[in-house]
């Protein structure tokens, strides 16, 4: 398994992975209409390029030279040294193999070097990944309902001290 920083040439791969991962992850958790909207709003090639240009760093994980997942992080509170795990998605075939855990550990090490004291993330309260994050030591920091383009995001904000 190889984890590497993504660049602009990886945008089509990240977009494709998002489309492959979001449907099995969110079907039954949010509406199909919302999945379609979020994929276009956040994971279109143009949206991904904008995120990279705005300072979000993406990582790609490959197994046997094939991309199987991605993650992204950014600094959200420089004064408090808080970094956010913006995205963490692996193909269903990779779940349970330690791939997501390795991505989080890699990001934790990178942001610690950058001065981070806290790594936080948002997870939908209905997403089974919540239990995965708890197992890794993340704790609920806040429960939030976020209005996003007419949709209601029911999330936990979870944090771990680094």
Short mmCIF file of C-alpha atoms in Angstrom, two decimals:
data_model
loop_
_atom_site.label_atom_id
_atom_site.label_comp_id
_atom_site.label_asym_id
_atom_site.label_seq_id
_atom_site.Cartn_x
_atom_site.Cartn_y
_atom_site.Cartn_z
CA UNK A 1 0.00 0.00 0.00
CA UNK A 2 1.28 3.44 -0.93
CA UNK A 3 -0.05 6.76 0.37
CA UNK A 4 0.98 9.83 -1.57
CA UNK A 5 0.03 13.46 -1.86
CA UNK A 6 -2.33 14.12 -4.73
CA UNK A 7 -1.80 16.82 -7.32
CA UNK A 8 -3.96 18.44 -9.99
CA UNK A 9 -3.47 15.50 -12.35
CA UNK A 10 -5.14 13.24 -9.75
CA UNK A 11 -8.41 15.19 -9.76
CA UNK A 12 -10.21 12.87 -12.24
CA UNK A 13 -9.21 9.87 -10.10
CA UNK A 14 -10.49 11.49 -6.89
CA UNK A 15 -13.76 12.42 -8.59
CA UNK A 16 -14.21 8.87 -9.90
CA UNK A 17 -13.45 7.34 -6.50
CA UNK A 18 -15.93 9.69 -4.81
CA UNK A 19 -18.67 8.57 -7.20
CA UNK A 20 -17.83 4.90 -6.59
CA UNK A 21 -17.71 5.29 -2.81
CA UNK A 22 -20.55 7.72 -2.02
CA UNK A 23 -23.40 5.58 -3.35
CA UNK A 24 -22.78 2.51 -1.15
CA UNK A 25 -21.74 4.73 1.78
CA UNK A 26 -24.69 7.11 1.85
CA UNK A 27 -27.58 5.21 0.23
CA UNK A 28 -30.19 4.86 2.96
CA UNK A 29 -28.50 7.54 5.08
CA UNK A 30 -29.32 10.55 2.91
CA UNK A 31 -31.56 10.88 -0.15
CA UNK A 32 -30.37 9.97 -3.65
CA UNK A 33 -31.10 13.59 -4.60
CA UNK A 34 -28.71 14.80 -1.90
CA UNK A 35 -26.00 12.31 -2.93
CA UNK A 36 -26.21 13.57 -6.53
CA UNK A 37 -26.09 17.18 -5.35
CA UNK A 38 -23.13 16.64 -2.98
CA UNK A 39 -21.13 14.74 -5.59
CA UNK A 40 -21.55 17.61 -8.03
CA UNK A 41 -20.99 20.35 -5.44
CA UNK A 42 -17.92 18.83 -3.75
CA UNK A 43 -16.48 16.18 -6.07
CA UNK A 44 -16.77 17.55 -9.58
CA UNK A 45 -13.37 18.13 -11.14
CA UNK A 46 -13.85 21.90 -10.93
CA UNK A 47 -14.86 21.72 -7.24
CA UNK A 48 -11.85 19.54 -6.38
CA UNK A 49 -9.49 21.92 -8.17
CA UNK A 50 -10.95 24.85 -6.22
CA UNK A 51 -10.46 22.99 -2.95
CA UNK A 52 -6.82 22.27 -3.77
CA UNK A 53 -6.24 25.89 -4.73
CA UNK A 54 -7.82 27.00 -1.43
CA UNK A 55 -5.32 24.96 0.61
CA UNK A 56 -6.97 21.58 1.09
CA UNK A 57 -4.32 18.86 0.80
CA UNK A 58 -5.42 15.53 -0.69
CA UNK A 59 -3.79 12.15 -0.27
CA UNK A 60 -4.41 9.11 -2.44
CA UNK A 61 -3.94 5.55 -1.26
CA UNK A 62 -3.00 2.90 -3.79
CA UNK A 63 -2.89 -0.86 -3.51
CA UNK A 64 -1.03 -2.74 -6.25
CA UNK A 65 -0.70 0.56 -8.16
CA UNK A 66 -4.50 1.07 -8.19
CA UNK A 67 -6.15 3.99 -6.38
CA UNK A 68 -8.46 2.60 -3.68
CA UNK A 69 -9.21 5.68 -1.58
CA UNK A 70 -8.43 9.25 -0.71
CA UNK A 71 -8.36 11.65 2.20
CA UNK A 72 -7.98 15.39 2.60
CA UNK A 73 -7.06 17.79 5.38
CA UNK A 74 -6.66 21.50 6.05
CA UNK A 75 -5.84 23.88 8.87
CA UNK A 76 -9.11 25.33 10.16
CA UNK A 77 -8.06 27.10 13.37
CA UNK A 78 -4.41 28.17 13.15
CA UNK A 79 -4.57 30.03 16.47
CA UNK A 80 -5.69 26.83 18.27
CA UNK A 81 -3.63 24.53 16.04
CA UNK A 82 -6.70 22.60 14.87
CA UNK A 83 -6.54 20.68 11.60
CA UNK A 84 -9.55 19.10 10.00
CA UNK A 85 -9.79 15.74 8.34
CA UNK A 86 -11.94 17.03 5.50
CA UNK A 87 -12.47 13.72 3.72
CA UNK A 88 -11.72 10.05 4.22
CA UNK A 89 -13.10 7.57 1.72
CA UNK A 90 -11.99 4.10 0.71
CA UNK A 91 -13.64 1.70 -1.69
CA UNK A 92 -16.01 -0.78 -0.02
CA UNK A 93 -13.58 -3.57 -1.01
CA UNK A 94 -10.89 -1.84 1.11
CA UNK A 95 -12.98 -1.39 4.23
CA UNK A 96 -11.84 -3.55 7.11
CA UNK A 97 -8.30 -3.88 5.74
CA UNK A 98 -6.75 -1.04 7.74
CA UNK A 99 -6.64 1.34 4.77
CA UNK A 100 -8.71 4.10 6.39
CA UNK A 101 -6.79 3.77 9.64
CA UNK A 102 -3.47 4.10 7.80
CA UNK A 103 -4.71 7.22 6.00
CA UNK A 104 -5.73 8.82 9.30
CA UNK A 105 -2.41 7.91 10.94
CA UNK A 106 -0.51 9.38 7.97
CA UNK A 107 -2.49 12.63 8.20
CA UNK A 108 -2.02 12.77 11.97
CA UNK A 109 1.75 12.50 11.53
CA UNK A 110 1.82 15.14 8.78
CA UNK A 111 -0.24 17.69 10.71
CA UNK A 112 1.70 17.10 13.94
CA UNK A 113 4.85 18.14 12.08
CA UNK A 114 2.92 21.24 10.95
CA UNK A 115 2.16 22.08 14.59
CA UNK A 116 -1.32 20.59 15.02
CA UNK A 117 -2.56 19.80 18.51
CA UNK A 118 -6.03 18.62 17.50
CA UNK A 119 -7.40 16.72 14.52
CA UNK A 120 -11.15 17.05 14.01
CA UNK A 121 -13.71 15.74 11.56
CA UNK A 122 -17.41 15.86 10.79
CA UNK A 123 -19.30 12.61 10.41
CA UNK A 124 -22.98 12.16 9.61
CA UNK A 125 -24.73 10.81 12.70
CA UNK A 126 -26.13 7.95 10.60
CA UNK A 127 -22.81 6.97 9.03
CA UNK A 128 -21.38 3.70 10.33
CA UNK A 129 -17.92 5.30 10.10
CA UNK A 130 -18.79 6.99 13.42
CA UNK A 131 -17.91 3.73 15.20
CA UNK A 132 -14.66 3.47 13.25
CA UNK A 133 -13.63 6.96 14.42
CA UNK A 134 -14.59 6.17 18.03
CA UNK A 135 -12.43 3.03 17.88
CA UNK A 136 -9.48 5.16 16.75
CA UNK A 137 -9.88 7.47 19.77
CA UNK A 138 -11.92 10.34 18.32
CA UNK A 139 -14.50 11.71 20.74
CA UNK A 140 -17.65 13.70 20.11
CA UNK A 141 -16.83 17.37 20.55
CA UNK A 142 -20.19 18.74 19.39
CA UNK A 143 -23.43 17.63 17.79
CA UNK A 144 -24.46 19.95 14.98
CA UNK A 145 -27.22 20.40 12.43
CA UNK A 146 -25.84 22.35 9.48
CA UNK A 147 -28.03 23.80 6.75
CA UNK A 148 -26.19 23.30 3.47
CA UNK A 149 -27.83 24.45 0.22
CA UNK A 150 -31.27 23.44 1.47
CA UNK A 151 -30.15 20.15 3.00
CA UNK A 152 -29.72 19.45 6.68
CA UNK A 153 -26.43 17.84 7.63
CA UNK A 154 -26.84 15.98 10.92
CA UNK A 155 -23.24 15.61 12.07
CA UNK A 156 -21.03 14.89 14.98
CA UNK A 157 -17.87 16.96 15.17
CA UNK A 158 -15.29 14.61 16.57
CA UNK A 159 -11.80 15.42 17.82
CA UNK A 160 -8.64 13.67 18.87
CA UNK A 161 -5.66 15.26 20.62
CA UNK A 162 -2.35 14.73 18.86
#
